[in-house]
XYZ file of C-alpha atoms in Angstrom:
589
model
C 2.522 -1.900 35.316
C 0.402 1.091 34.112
C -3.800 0.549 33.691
C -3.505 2.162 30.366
C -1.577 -0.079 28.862
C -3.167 -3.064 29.855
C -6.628 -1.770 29.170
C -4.971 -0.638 25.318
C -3.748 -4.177 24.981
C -7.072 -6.107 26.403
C -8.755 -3.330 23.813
C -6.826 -4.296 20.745
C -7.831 -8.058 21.573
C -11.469 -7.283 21.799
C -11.286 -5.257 18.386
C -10.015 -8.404 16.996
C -12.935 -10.823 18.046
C -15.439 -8.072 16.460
C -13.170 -8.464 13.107
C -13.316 -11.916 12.992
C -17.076 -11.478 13.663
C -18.063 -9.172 11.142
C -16.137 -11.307 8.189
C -18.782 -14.432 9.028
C -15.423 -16.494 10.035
C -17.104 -16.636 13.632
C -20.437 -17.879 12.555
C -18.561 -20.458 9.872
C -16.945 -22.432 13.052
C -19.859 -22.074 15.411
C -20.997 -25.439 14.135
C -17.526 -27.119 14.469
C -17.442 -29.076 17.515
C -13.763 -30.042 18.460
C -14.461 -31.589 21.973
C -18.104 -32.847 22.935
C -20.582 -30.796 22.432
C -19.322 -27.731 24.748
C -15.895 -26.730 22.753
C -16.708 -25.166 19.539
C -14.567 -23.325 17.065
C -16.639 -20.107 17.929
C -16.049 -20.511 21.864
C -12.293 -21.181 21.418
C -11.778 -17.671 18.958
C -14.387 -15.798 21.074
C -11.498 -16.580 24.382
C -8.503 -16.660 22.643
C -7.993 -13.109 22.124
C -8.385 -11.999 25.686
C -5.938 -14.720 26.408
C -3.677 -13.757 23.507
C -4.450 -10.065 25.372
C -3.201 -11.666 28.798
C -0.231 -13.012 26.977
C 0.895 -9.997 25.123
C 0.437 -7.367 28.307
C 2.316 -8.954 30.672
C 5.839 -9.297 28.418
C 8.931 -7.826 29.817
C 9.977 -4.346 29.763
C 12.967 -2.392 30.111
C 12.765 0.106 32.944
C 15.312 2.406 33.932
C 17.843 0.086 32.414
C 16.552 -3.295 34.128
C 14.755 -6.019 32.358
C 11.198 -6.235 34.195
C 9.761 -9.522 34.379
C 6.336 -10.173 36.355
C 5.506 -12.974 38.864
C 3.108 -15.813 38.244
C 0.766 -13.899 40.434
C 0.638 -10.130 39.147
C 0.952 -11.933 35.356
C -2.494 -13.191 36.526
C -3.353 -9.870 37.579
C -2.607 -8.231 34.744
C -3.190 -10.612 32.287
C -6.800 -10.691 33.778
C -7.279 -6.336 33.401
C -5.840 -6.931 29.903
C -8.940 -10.104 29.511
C -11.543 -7.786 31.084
C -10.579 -4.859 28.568
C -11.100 -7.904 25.993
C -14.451 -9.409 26.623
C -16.001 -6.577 28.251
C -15.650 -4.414 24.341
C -16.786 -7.686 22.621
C -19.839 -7.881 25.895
C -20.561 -4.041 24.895
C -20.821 -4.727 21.669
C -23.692 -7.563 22.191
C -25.497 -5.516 24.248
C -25.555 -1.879 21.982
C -26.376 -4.348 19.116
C -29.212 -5.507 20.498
C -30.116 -2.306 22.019
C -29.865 -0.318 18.733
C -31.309 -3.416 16.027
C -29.643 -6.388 14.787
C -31.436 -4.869 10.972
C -29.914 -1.689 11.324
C -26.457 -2.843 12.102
C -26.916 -5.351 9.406
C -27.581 -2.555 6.967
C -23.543 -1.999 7.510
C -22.081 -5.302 8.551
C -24.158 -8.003 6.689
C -22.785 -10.901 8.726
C -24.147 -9.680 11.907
C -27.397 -11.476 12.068
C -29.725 -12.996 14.938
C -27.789 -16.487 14.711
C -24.436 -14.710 15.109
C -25.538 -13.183 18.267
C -26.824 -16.488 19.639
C -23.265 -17.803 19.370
C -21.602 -14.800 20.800
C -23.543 -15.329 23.803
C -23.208 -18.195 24.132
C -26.612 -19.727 23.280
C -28.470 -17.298 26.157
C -30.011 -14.239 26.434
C -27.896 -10.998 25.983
C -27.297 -10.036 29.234
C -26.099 -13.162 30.244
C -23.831 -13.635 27.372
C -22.412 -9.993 27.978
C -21.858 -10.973 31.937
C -20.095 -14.908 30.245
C -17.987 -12.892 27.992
C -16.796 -10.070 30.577
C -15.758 -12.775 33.072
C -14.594 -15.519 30.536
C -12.289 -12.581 29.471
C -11.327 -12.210 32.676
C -10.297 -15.932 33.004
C -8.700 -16.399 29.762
C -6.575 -13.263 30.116
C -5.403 -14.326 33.795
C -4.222 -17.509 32.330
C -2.849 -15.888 29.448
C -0.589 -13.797 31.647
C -0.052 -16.293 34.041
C 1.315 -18.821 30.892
C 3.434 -16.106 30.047
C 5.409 -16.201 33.110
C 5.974 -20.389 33.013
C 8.861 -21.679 32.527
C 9.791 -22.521 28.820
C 10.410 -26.051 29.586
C 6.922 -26.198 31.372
C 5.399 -23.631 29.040
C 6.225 -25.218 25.332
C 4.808 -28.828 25.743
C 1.760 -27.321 27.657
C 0.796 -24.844 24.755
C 1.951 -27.696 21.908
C -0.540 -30.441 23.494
C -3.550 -27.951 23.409
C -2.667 -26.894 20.118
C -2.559 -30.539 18.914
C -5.469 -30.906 20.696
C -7.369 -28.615 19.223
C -5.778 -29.708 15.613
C -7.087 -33.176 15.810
C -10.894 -31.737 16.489
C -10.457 -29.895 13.571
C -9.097 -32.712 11.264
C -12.351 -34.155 12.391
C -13.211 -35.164 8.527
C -9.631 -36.301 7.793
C -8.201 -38.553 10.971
C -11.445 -40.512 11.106
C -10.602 -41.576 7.652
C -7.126 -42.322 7.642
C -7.757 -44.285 10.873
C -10.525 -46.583 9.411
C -8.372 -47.341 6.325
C -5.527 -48.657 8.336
C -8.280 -50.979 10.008
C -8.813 -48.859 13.618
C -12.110 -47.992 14.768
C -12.148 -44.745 15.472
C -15.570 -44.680 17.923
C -13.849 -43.919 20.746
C -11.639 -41.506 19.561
C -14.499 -39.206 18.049
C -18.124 -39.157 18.630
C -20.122 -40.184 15.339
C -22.838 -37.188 16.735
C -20.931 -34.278 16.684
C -18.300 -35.621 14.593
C -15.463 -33.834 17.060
C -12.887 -35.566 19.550
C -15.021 -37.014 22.531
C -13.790 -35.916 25.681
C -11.996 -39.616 26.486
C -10.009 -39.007 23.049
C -8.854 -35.332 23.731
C -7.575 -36.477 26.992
C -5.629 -39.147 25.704
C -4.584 -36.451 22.790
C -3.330 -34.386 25.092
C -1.549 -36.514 27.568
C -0.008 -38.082 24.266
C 1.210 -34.788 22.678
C 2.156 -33.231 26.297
C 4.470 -36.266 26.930
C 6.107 -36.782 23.136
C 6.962 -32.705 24.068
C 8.084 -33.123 27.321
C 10.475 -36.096 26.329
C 11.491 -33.763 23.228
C 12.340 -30.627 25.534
C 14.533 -33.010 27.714
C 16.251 -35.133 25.599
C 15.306 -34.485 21.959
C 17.946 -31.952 21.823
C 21.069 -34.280 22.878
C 19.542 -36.787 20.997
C 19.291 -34.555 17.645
C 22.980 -34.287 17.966
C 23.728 -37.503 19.150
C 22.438 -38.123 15.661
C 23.847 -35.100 13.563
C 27.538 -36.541 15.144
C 26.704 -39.631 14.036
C 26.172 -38.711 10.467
C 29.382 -36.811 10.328
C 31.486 -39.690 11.479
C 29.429 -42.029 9.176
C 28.478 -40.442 6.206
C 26.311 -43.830 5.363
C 24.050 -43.255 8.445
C 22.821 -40.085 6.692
C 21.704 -42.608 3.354
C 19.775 -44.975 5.628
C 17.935 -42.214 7.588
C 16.971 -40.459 4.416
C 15.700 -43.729 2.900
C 13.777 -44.703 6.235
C 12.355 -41.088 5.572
C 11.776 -42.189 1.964
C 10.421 -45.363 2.557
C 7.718 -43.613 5.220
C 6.466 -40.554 2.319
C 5.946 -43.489 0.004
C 3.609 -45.240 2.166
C 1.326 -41.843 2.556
C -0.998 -42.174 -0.619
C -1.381 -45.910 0.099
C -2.453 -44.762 3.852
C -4.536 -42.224 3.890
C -6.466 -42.218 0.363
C -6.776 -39.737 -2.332
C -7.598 -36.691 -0.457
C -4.928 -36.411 1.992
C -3.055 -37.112 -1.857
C -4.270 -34.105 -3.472
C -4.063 -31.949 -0.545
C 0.064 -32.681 -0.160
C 0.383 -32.522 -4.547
C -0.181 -28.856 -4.156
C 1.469 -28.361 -0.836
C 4.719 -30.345 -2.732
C 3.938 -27.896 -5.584
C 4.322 -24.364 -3.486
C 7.278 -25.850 -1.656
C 9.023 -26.144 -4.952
C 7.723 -22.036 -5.080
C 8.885 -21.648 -1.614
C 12.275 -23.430 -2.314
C 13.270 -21.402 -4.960
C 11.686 -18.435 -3.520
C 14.017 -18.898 -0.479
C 17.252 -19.009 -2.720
C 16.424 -15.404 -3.769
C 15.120 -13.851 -0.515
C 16.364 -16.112 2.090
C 19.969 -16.459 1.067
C 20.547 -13.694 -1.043
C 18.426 -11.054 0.312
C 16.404 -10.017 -2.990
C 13.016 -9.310 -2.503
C 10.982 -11.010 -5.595
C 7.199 -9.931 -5.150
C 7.052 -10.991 -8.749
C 7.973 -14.706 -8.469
C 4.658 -15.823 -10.324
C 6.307 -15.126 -13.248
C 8.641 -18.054 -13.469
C 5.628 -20.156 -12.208
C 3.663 -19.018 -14.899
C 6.560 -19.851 -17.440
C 7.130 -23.162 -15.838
C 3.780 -24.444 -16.606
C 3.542 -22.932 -19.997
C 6.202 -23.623 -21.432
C 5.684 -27.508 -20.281
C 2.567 -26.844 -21.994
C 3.742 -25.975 -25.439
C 6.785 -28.493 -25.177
C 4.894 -31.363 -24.726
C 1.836 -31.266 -27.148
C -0.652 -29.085 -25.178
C -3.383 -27.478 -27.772
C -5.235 -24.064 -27.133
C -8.808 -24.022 -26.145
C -10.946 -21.966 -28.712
C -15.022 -21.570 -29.052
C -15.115 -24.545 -31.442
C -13.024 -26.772 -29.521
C -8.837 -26.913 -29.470
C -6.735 -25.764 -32.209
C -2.552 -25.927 -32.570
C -0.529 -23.527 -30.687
C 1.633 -21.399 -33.284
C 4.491 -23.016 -31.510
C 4.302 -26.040 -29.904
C 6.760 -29.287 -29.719
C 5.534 -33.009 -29.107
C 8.718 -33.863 -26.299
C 8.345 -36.144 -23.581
C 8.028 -34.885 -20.557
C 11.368 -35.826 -18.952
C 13.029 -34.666 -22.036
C 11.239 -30.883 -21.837
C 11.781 -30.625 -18.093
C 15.801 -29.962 -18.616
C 14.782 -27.546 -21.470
C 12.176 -25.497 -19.123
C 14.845 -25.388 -16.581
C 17.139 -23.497 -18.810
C 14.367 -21.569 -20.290
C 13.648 -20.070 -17.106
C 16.967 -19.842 -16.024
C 17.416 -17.502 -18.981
C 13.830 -15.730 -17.735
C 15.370 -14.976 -14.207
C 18.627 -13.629 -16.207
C 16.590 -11.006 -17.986
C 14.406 -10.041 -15.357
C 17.384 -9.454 -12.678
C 19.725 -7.880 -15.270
C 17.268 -4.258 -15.083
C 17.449 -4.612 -11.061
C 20.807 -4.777 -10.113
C 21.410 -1.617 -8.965
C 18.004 -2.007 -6.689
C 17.692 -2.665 -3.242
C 15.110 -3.090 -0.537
C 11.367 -1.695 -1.142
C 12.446 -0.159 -4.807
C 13.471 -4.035 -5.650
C 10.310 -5.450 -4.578
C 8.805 -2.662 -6.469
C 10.111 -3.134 -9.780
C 9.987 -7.243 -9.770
C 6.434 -7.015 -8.823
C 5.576 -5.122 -11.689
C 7.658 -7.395 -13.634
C 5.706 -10.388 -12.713
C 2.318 -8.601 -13.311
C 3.413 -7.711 -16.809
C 4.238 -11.537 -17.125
C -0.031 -11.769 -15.997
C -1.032 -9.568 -18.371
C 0.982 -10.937 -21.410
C -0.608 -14.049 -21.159
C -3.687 -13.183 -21.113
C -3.084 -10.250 -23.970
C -4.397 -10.883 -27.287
C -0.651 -10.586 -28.353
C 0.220 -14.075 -27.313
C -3.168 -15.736 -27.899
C -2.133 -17.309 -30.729
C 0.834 -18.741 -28.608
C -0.466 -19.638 -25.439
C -4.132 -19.404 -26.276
C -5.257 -15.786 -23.947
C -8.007 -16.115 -21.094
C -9.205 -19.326 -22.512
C -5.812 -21.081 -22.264
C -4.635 -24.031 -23.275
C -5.452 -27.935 -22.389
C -4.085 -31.362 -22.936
C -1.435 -30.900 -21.251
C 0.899 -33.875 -20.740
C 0.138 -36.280 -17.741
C 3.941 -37.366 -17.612
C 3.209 -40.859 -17.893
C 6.135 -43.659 -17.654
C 5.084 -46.647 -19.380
C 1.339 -45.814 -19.256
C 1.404 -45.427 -15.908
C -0.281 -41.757 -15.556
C 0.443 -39.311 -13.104
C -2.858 -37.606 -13.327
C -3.855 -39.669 -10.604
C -3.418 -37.261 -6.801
C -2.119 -40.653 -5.393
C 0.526 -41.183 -8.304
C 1.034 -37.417 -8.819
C 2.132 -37.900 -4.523
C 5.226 -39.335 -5.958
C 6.153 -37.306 -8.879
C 5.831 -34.529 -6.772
C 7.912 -35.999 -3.645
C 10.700 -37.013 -6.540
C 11.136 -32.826 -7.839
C 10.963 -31.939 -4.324
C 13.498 -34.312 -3.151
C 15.720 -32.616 -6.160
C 15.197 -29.154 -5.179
C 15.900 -29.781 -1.238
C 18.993 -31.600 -2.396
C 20.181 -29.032 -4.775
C 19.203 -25.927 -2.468
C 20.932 -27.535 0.223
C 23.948 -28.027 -1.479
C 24.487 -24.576 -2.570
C 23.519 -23.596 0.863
C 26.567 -25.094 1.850
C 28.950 -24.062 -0.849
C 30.934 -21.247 -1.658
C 27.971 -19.636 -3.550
C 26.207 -19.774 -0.529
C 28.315 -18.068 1.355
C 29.123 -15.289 -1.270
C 24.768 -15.002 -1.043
C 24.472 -14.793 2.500
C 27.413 -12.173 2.712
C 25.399 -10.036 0.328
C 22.108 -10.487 2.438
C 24.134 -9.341 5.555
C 25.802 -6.183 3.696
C 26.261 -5.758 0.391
C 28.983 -3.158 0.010
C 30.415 -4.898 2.762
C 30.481 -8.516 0.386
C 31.641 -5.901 -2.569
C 34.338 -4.337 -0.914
C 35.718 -7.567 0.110
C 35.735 -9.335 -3.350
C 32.590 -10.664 -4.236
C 31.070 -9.788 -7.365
C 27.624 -8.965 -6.323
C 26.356 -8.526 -9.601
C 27.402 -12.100 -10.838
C 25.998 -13.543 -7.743
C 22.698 -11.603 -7.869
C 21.884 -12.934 -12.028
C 22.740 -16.716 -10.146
C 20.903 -15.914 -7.427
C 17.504 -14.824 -9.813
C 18.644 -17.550 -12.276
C 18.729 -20.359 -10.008
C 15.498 -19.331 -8.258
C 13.694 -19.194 -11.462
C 14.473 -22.656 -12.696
C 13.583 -24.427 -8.981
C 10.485 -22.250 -9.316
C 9.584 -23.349 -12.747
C 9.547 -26.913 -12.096
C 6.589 -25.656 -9.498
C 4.828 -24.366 -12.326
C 5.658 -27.403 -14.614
C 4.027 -29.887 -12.229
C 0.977 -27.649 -11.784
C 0.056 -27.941 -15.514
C 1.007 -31.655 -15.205
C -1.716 -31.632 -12.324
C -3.645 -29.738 -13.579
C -3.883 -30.833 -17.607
C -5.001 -27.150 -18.344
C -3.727 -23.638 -17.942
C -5.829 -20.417 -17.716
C -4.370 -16.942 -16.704
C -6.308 -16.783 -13.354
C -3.907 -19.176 -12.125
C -0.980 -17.008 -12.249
C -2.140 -13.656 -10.323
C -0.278 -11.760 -8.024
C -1.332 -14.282 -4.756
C 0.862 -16.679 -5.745
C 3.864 -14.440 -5.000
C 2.226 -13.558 -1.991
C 1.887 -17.194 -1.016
C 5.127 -17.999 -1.975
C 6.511 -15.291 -0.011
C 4.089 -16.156 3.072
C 6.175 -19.545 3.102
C 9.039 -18.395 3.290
C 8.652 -15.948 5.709
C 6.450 -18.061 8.152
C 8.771 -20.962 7.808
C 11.593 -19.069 8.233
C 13.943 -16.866 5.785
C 17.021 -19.622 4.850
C 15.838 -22.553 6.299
C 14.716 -25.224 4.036
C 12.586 -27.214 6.918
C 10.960 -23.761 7.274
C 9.541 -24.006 3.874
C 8.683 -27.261 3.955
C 7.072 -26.490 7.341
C 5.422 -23.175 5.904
C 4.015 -24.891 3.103
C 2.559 -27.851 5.104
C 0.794 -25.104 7.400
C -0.669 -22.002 4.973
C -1.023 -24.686 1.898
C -2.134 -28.076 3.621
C -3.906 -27.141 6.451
C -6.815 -24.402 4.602
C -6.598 -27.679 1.593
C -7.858 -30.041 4.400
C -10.273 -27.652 6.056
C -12.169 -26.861 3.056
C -14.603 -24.368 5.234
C -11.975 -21.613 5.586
C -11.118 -21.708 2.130
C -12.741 -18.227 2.093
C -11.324 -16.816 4.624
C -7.640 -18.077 3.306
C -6.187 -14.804 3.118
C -7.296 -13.475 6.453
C -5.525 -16.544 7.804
C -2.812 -15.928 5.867
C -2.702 -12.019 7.323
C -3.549 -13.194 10.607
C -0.475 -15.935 10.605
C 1.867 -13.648 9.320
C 1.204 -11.159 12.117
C 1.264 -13.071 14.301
C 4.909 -14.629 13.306
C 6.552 -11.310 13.177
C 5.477 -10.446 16.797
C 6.001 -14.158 18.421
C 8.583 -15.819 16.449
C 10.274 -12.678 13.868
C 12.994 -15.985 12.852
C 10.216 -18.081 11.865
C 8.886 -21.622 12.733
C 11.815 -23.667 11.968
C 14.503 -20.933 11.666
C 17.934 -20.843 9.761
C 20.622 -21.156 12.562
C 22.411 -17.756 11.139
C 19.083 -16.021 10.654
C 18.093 -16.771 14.161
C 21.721 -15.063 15.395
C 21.410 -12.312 13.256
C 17.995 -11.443 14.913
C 18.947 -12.347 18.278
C 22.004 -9.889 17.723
C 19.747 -7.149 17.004
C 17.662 -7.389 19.827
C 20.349 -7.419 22.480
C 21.653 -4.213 20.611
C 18.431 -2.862 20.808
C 18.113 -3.589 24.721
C 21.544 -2.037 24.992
C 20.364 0.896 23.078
C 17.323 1.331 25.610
C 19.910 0.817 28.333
C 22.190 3.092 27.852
C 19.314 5.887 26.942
C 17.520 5.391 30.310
C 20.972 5.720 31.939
C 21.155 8.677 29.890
C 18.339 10.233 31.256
C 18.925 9.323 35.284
C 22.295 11.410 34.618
C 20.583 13.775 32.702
C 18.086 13.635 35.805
C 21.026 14.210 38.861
C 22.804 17.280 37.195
C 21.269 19.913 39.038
C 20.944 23.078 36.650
C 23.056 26.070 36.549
C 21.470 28.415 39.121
C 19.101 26.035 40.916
C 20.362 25.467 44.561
C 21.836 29.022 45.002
C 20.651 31.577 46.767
């Protein structure tokens, strides 16, 4: 395998830990301790990018029409050039920092600081922490390469026990909790000192995780459709598993508490955005970057349905609409309301495709910002101040303003929306969407009227996505415009895309990750959307299908990638005939 590219590789890693250095996220972790005292957050990102470097160099190529795969050993090899590359730019780095001033660097980058540079090397002095990182590199990005090369069976429980591993340290403020309100001590588990797993509890962790994987890579499979037969030939085993699923999401608030409560109300409320989201991109192939819009409609018109008042300098004053329904009874009336909304905003885009749709409904959605926060509609929905008392949904005084009762208001719209997404899924409507998403002139020419299907596909994905935006103001009890900017189409997108395009576990899964896991580990909230970058990246070079991938998606893909290996097959034997042919007057003479 050529130097270069390894070095390029083990390069591209180290200008990654010198990112995540200069944004502060590197100094934010350094006092997270997820095993004992010697794992930190800091020491885990400072060697996972010349593993991630190891990883990445040694995939296979395609060379001179043969698939090239490496052995265990030269994956080591190269994986450890690759780490080298890694930790030796991040080493240099330390060392022409503290050559040329920490002050005068700081003058650019104001998170580099003398603290920052204690954690980079690793609490010593800065040769010593250039020499740790240079041959920790080295290390990591052996084993990187040398994981690479493992058997997927061996290879998949090995990296999902590490990463629950390293999860549960960092749920240190969380699992503690939960496990103390179900009557456990949780001593032993993690150390009341550093407040991260103690070495006893990550072992068990691991062991734990690495043998619920290792049964699930064996037999989880067969039994999954063991199962999935058994539902088919008795329709009423599919009711009792989904009330035993039931019956276990009810028990959550009374578990583990308010916070873990609040956390899943908004992660419930996004995967309402990332279900209806999903109808328009995942099965019909329209690219909505301006999906806030029907969130923002969902929650105001809730607002002025059920009673809400504006807020004003001297205190609240009546909308110059408004209507005093219950909350059940507006709910149907939003629905249709936004259906109506997605109507008008996919009538103008019909005849768009690809970037030029996502284009247009973005700046759709961002006129939907503005307007509610124009002085045009103040008198309606009350401008940058916005409105208040909005309706807590209560059912016989029982309020829902509550996170632990909001838990199952929330659980009971999402339960709706899987149902009803799956269902058209599965239907002829699905179908006619998913043979536009594959080719639409193709779907045309064979009957399907793309334009109908296209207003039902917008239509549909408005009204799922404004019963997102009606339990936000029900969570909420007040509406300003800064809660309807452009990030929550990215968000909603970032779902869907991480879950997996079609797949309704995917967005349940998607949600749970880039919505509940910054909401329980409140110290990256700033850094949110570099995680959110960071994840997506990452995604589209691992695991393009997504984290729990549509079955049809995941062929499509898989399609493309043996045509593209045939393509590069085909040119390289191109190019040994091309090669042979000896040239008209060579050989003569």
């Amino acid at each position: 395998m050529p130097v270069g590219r390894l070095v390029r590789t083990g390069l591209v890693g180290g200008v990654v830990s010198l990112f995540v250095a200069m944004t502060g996220l590197l100094a934010k972790v350094a006092t997270i301790h997820l095993v004992g005292v010697q794992v930190t957050g800091a020491r885990v990102l400072l060697l996972l990018s010349p593993f991630i470097a190891g990883y990445v160099a040694v995939r296979p190529r395609v060379v001179a029409g043969q698939i090239e795969r490496a052995t265990t050993s030269s994956a080591a090899t190269y994986g450890s050039v690759a780490g080298t590359a890694a930790g030796g730019l991040a080493a240099a780095a330390l060392l022409f920092t503290d050559r040329f001033g920490v002050e005068r660097i700081r003058a650019i980058f104001i998170e580099i600081d003398p603290p920052l540079l204690d954690v980079i090397s690793f609490g010593k002095s800065v040769v010593v922490g250039a020499v740790i990182l240079t041959v920790g590199g080295a290390i990591a990005g052996a084993a990187g390469g040398a994981f690479r090369t493992l058997n997927p069976a061996v290879r998949r429980p090995i990296g999902t026990a590490v990463g629950v591993t390293l999860l549960a340290g960092l749920l240190q403020r969380i699992i503690p909790i939960a496990l103390v309100q179900l009557g456990i001590r949780a001593n032993w588990l993690y150390s009341p000192a550093t407040g991260g797993l103690t070495w006893l509890g990550a072992f068990l962790v691991l062991v734990t995780s690495l043998a619920i994987s290792w049964l699930w890579a064996r037999r989880g499979i067969a039994a999954r459709d063991r199962v999935r037969s058994a539902v088919r030939e008795q329709p009423s085993a599919m009711i009792i598993v989904g009330l035993i699923g039931i019956g276990v999401l009810i028990t959550v608030p009374l578990l583990f508490g308010a916070v873990i409560s609040e956390v899943l109300g908004t992660v419930m409320v996004f995967m309402l955005l990332g279900i209806g989201l999903n109808i328009v991109v995942g099965y019909a192939g329209l690219l909505d970057l301006g999906y806030v819009a029907f969130f923002g409609f969902g929650a105001y018109a809730t607002a002025l349905l059920t009673g809400a008042t504006l807020n004003t300098t001297a205190g609240s004053a009546a909308p110059a609409f408004g209507m005093h329904l219950n909350f059940y009874v507006a709910i149907p009336v939003v629905i249709l309301l936004a259906a109506g909304v997605g109507l008008l905003i996919g009538a103008p885009v019909l005849r768009l495709r690809g970037d030029y749709l996502a284009i247009v409904t973005l700046g759709l959605g961002e006129m939907v910002s503005i307007l509610i926060s124009s002085n045009w509609f103040k008198p309606l929905v009350g401008g940058p101040q916005g409105m208040r008392n909005v309706t807590d949904a209560a059912i016989a005084g029982f309020s829902f303003r509550d996170p632990q009762h909001f838990f199952y208001l929330a659980l009971a719209f999402v339960l709706v929306a899987v149902f009803v997404s799956w269902r058209l899924a599965n239907s002829r409507i699905g179908r006619a969407w998913n043979a536009m998403r594959e080719d639409e002139q193709v779907a045309d020419a064979m009957g399907i009227s793309t334009t109908r299907f296209k207003l039902l596909a917008f239509a549909t994905g408005g009204a799922v996505g404004s019963l997102g935006g009606a339990l936000f103001a029900v969570k909420i009890g007040s509406l300003t415009p800064a809660s309807f900017e452009i990030i929550v189409s990215i968000t909603a997108l970032a779902i869907v895309i991480l879950g997996g395009m079609g797949s309704i576990p995917g967005v349940v899964v998607g949600a749970l990750v880039l919505i509940g896991l910054p909401g329980l580990l409140r110290e990256f909230e700033e850094f949110r959307l570099l995680i959110y970058g960071a994840a997506l990246v990452s995604i589209m070079i691992l695991r393009p299908q997504g984290l729990v991938p549509n079955i049809r998606r995941s062929r499509e893909l898989q399609e493309e990638d043996r045509s593209q290996d045939k393509w590069a097959e085909d040119l390289a034997a191109g190019e040994e005939v091309a090669a042979s042919i000896t040239p008209l007057g060579e050989g003569s003479g």
